[in-house]
Tab-separated table of C-alpha atoms in Angstrom:
chain	number	residue	atom	x	y	z
A	4	MET	CA	-140.155	113.433	55.405
A	5	THR	CA	-137.300	115.413	56.850
A	6	LEU	CA	-135.001	114.226	59.289
A	7	GLU	CA	-136.628	116.554	61.854
A	8	GLU	CA	-140.129	114.389	61.320
A	9	TRP	CA	-137.663	111.079	61.714
A	10	ASN	CA	-136.687	112.739	65.010
A	11	GLY	CA	-140.157	113.111	66.274
A	12	ARG	CA	-141.303	109.298	65.440
A	13	TYR	CA	-138.008	108.491	67.300
A	14	ARG	CA	-138.719	110.422	70.568
A	15	SER	CA	-142.382	109.644	70.157
A	16	GLY	CA	-141.862	105.641	70.406
A	17	GLU	CA	-143.091	105.362	66.504
A	18	GLU	CA	-140.429	103.972	65.364
A	19	LEU	CA	-138.879	101.271	67.743
A	20	ASP	CA	-139.150	97.981	66.288
A	21	ARG	CA	-136.838	95.570	67.921
A	22	GLU	CA	-136.931	92.690	65.471
A	23	PRO	CA	-134.255	92.436	63.119
A	24	ALA	CA	-135.255	92.372	59.399
A	25	SER	CA	-135.690	88.990	58.601
A	26	GLN	CA	-133.466	89.086	55.280
A	27	LEU	CA	-130.739	90.328	57.178
A	28	VAL	CA	-130.890	87.114	60.143
A	29	ALA	CA	-131.326	84.463	56.928
A	30	ALA	CA	-128.209	86.166	55.282
A	31	ALA	CA	-126.140	86.540	58.379
A	32	SER	CA	-127.004	83.618	61.096
A	33	ASP	CA	-124.432	80.943	59.434
A	34	LEU	CA	-121.393	83.892	59.196
A	35	PRO	CA	-118.711	84.153	61.119
A	36	PRO	CA	-118.647	87.410	63.015
A	37	GLY	CA	-116.659	90.820	61.180
A	38	ARG	CA	-117.129	94.226	60.673
A	39	ALA	CA	-120.589	95.173	59.788
A	40	LEU	CA	-122.242	98.407	58.322
A	41	ASP	CA	-125.922	99.431	58.681
A	42	LEU	CA	-126.729	101.846	56.648
A	43	ALA	CA	-129.992	104.051	57.905
A	44	CYS	CA	-129.665	101.825	60.741
A	45	GLY	CA	-132.764	103.735	62.524
A	46	ALA	CA	-133.019	102.412	66.081
A	47	GLY	CA	-130.614	99.694	65.714
A	48	ARG	CA	-132.980	96.872	65.430
A	49	ASN	CA	-130.542	95.373	62.856
A	50	ALA	CA	-127.349	96.527	64.370
A	51	ILE	CA	-127.843	95.614	67.987
A	52	TRP	CA	-128.803	91.728	66.465
A	53	LEU	CA	-125.392	91.816	64.418
A	54	GLU	CA	-123.744	93.185	67.522
A	55	ARG	CA	-125.125	90.778	69.993
A	56	ARG	CA	-123.890	87.766	67.952
A	57	GLY	CA	-119.906	89.249	67.719
A	58	TRP	CA	-120.202	91.676	65.007
A	59	ASN	CA	-118.394	95.047	65.305
A	60	VAL	CA	-120.818	97.188	63.895
A	61	VAL	CA	-120.740	100.808	62.583
A	62	ALA	CA	-124.706	102.085	62.267
A	63	ILE	CA	-125.059	105.218	60.420
A	64	ASP	CA	-128.553	106.782	60.077
A	65	GLY	CA	-129.172	111.040	59.461
A	66	ALA	CA	-131.510	111.113	62.580
A	67	SER	CA	-129.976	111.880	65.881
A	68	GLU	CA	-132.506	110.674	68.034
A	69	ALA	CA	-132.415	107.406	66.026
A	70	ILE	CA	-128.051	107.346	67.093
A	71	ARG	CA	-129.406	108.943	70.496
A	72	ILE	CA	-131.408	105.561	71.293
A	73	VAL	CA	-128.731	103.031	69.355
A	74	GLY	CA	-125.975	104.318	71.733
A	75	GLU	CA	-128.175	103.774	74.864
A	76	ARG	CA	-129.261	100.058	73.912
A	77	ALA	CA	-126.000	99.027	72.681
A	78	PRO	CA	-123.175	101.742	73.629
A	79	ALA	CA	-119.924	98.877	71.567
A	80	ILE	CA	-121.832	99.936	68.377
A	81	ASP	CA	-120.172	102.921	66.333
A	82	ALA	CA	-123.537	105.176	66.122
A	83	ARG	CA	-122.916	107.988	63.742
A	84	VAL	CA	-125.023	110.528	62.809
A	85	LEU	CA	-124.551	111.322	58.917
A	86	ASP	CA	-126.881	112.492	56.178
A	87	LEU	CA	-126.852	109.702	53.928
A	88	GLU	CA	-128.988	111.606	51.003
A	89	THR	CA	-125.952	114.025	50.400
A	90	ASN	CA	-124.555	111.928	47.808
A	91	ALA	CA	-120.945	111.983	49.102
A	92	PRO	CA	-118.919	109.133	49.746
A	93	LEU	CA	-119.121	107.830	53.069
A	94	PRO	CA	-116.094	108.052	55.461
A	95	PHE	CA	-114.805	104.770	55.160
A	96	ASP	CA	-112.048	102.819	52.759
A	97	ASP	CA	-112.538	100.825	50.110
A	98	GLU	CA	-113.867	97.313	51.371
A	99	SER	CA	-113.723	98.048	55.133
A	100	PHE	CA	-116.627	96.027	55.612
A	101	ASP	CA	-117.420	91.941	55.701
A	102	LEU	CA	-121.139	92.688	55.541
A	103	VAL	CA	-123.205	95.874	54.223
A	104	ALA	CA	-127.089	96.224	55.107
A	105	VAL	CA	-129.046	98.654	53.298
A	106	LEU	CA	-132.501	97.627	54.688
A	107	PHE	CA	-135.980	99.542	53.431
A	108	PHE	CA	-134.188	102.830	52.732
A	109	LEU	CA	-134.464	103.583	49.252
A	110	HIS	CA	-131.545	106.188	48.010
A	111	ARG	CA	-130.085	104.719	44.987
A	112	PRO	CA	-126.570	106.328	45.353
A	113	LEU	CA	-125.759	104.037	48.332
A	114	PHE	CA	-125.374	100.700	46.081
A	115	PRO	CA	-122.315	101.981	44.918
A	116	GLU	CA	-121.063	102.782	47.985
A	117	ALA	CA	-122.462	99.770	49.377
A	118	LYS	CA	-119.865	98.078	46.672
A	119	ARG	CA	-117.079	100.137	47.647
A	120	LEU	CA	-117.343	98.836	51.433
A	121	VAL	CA	-117.483	95.808	51.366
A	122	ARG	CA	-114.864	93.266	51.410
A	123	ARG	CA	-114.110	90.584	48.511
A	124	GLY	CA	-115.842	87.980	49.752
A	125	GLY	CA	-118.215	89.828	51.690
A	126	ILE	CA	-121.868	89.918	51.276
A	127	VAL	CA	-124.477	93.227	50.915
A	128	VAL	CA	-127.614	92.225	52.280
A	129	ALA	CA	-130.485	94.383	50.540
A	130	ALA	CA	-134.558	94.823	51.380
A	131	MET	CA	-136.722	97.778	49.463
A	132	ARG	CA	-140.231	98.472	48.634
A	133	THR	CA	-141.036	97.349	45.272
A	134	CYS	CA	-144.875	98.903	45.803
A	135	GLY	CA	-146.666	101.081	48.738
A	136	ILE	CA	-148.149	104.890	48.970
A	137	ASN	CA	-145.073	106.739	47.551
A	138	PRO	CA	-143.409	105.159	44.183
A	139	SER	CA	-140.442	107.063	44.913
A	140	TYR	CA	-139.475	104.817	47.654
A	141	CYS	CA	-139.910	101.644	45.692
A	142	VAL	CA	-137.935	99.823	43.247
A	143	ALA	CA	-138.486	97.746	40.126
A	144	SER	CA	-138.656	94.776	39.229
A	145	GLY	CA	-135.277	93.611	39.611
A	146	GLU	CA	-133.523	96.817	40.026
A	147	LEU	CA	-132.038	95.601	43.069
A	148	ALA	CA	-130.684	92.419	40.843
A	149	LYS	CA	-129.109	94.900	38.060
A	150	HIS	CA	-127.281	96.971	40.946
A	151	PHE	CA	-125.848	93.716	42.180
A	152	ARG	CA	-125.162	92.006	38.485
A	153	ASP	CA	-121.696	91.999	38.870
A	154	PHE	CA	-121.467	90.031	42.661
A	155	GLU	CA	-122.930	86.745	43.116
A	156	LEU	CA	-126.245	87.084	43.988
A	157	LEU	CA	-126.675	84.465	46.552
A	158	HIS	CA	-130.579	85.351	47.310
A	159	GLU	CA	-132.815	87.293	45.179
A	160	HIS	CA	-136.601	87.688	45.762
A	161	GLU	CA	-139.378	89.813	44.900
A	162	ASP	CA	-143.144	90.840	46.016
A	163	GLU	CA	-144.148	93.433	47.801
A	164	VAL	CA	-140.343	93.581	49.301
A	165	ALA	CA	-137.075	93.147	46.794
A	166	GLU	CA	-134.683	91.904	48.588
A	167	ILE	CA	-131.373	90.588	47.404
A	168	VAL	CA	-127.548	88.947	49.292
A	169	ALA	CA	-124.859	89.522	47.063
A	170	ARG	CA	-121.576	88.229	47.906
A	171	LYS	CA	-118.759	90.465	45.710
A	172	PRO	CA	-116.237	88.341	43.698
A	173	GLY	CA	-113.180	87.220	45.152
A	174	SER	CA	-111.614	86.762	48.297
A	175	LEU	CA	-108.224	88.372	50.306
A	176	VAL	CA	-106.688	84.829	50.123
A	177	ASP	CA	-106.539	85.669	45.787
A	178	ILE	CA	-104.348	88.836	46.833
A	179	GLN	CA	-100.642	88.380	45.447
A	180	PRO	CA	-97.977	90.421	47.575
């Protein structure tokens, strides 16, 4: 689907799910707020949930209409239009976020970017479909865990959806001046 088709779906109200992804809620409910990045945020259901719990959130989507909706619903969120399928590095310094969410948007080059952007001791929450109408939007069995094998897997589950919560090894306390 093209970005213009996505914009049309957002304009029509078709893509306005307001409930956050259960994977994010389970992973972040007990975490202290920090800085979060929501990649392919859509109309902001996950970004808004985080922001309402005290997180400083950057939300990115390629659909300008989605970002307009996020801005209207939660002006405190740093909502940005950015095409996530260009394979260009994301415009953030290494280890800029305590939490990076990649939920139900499969573009494999985002996995190394999520790993680069999350701080030591921070988490990546990812969920992707394992089956569906278009196989190019589905991950293979074990694929998410493989992408994050150098992280500590706090949660891994697969059925129709593959999901992981992965913590980046180390902590900021371990850094020697």
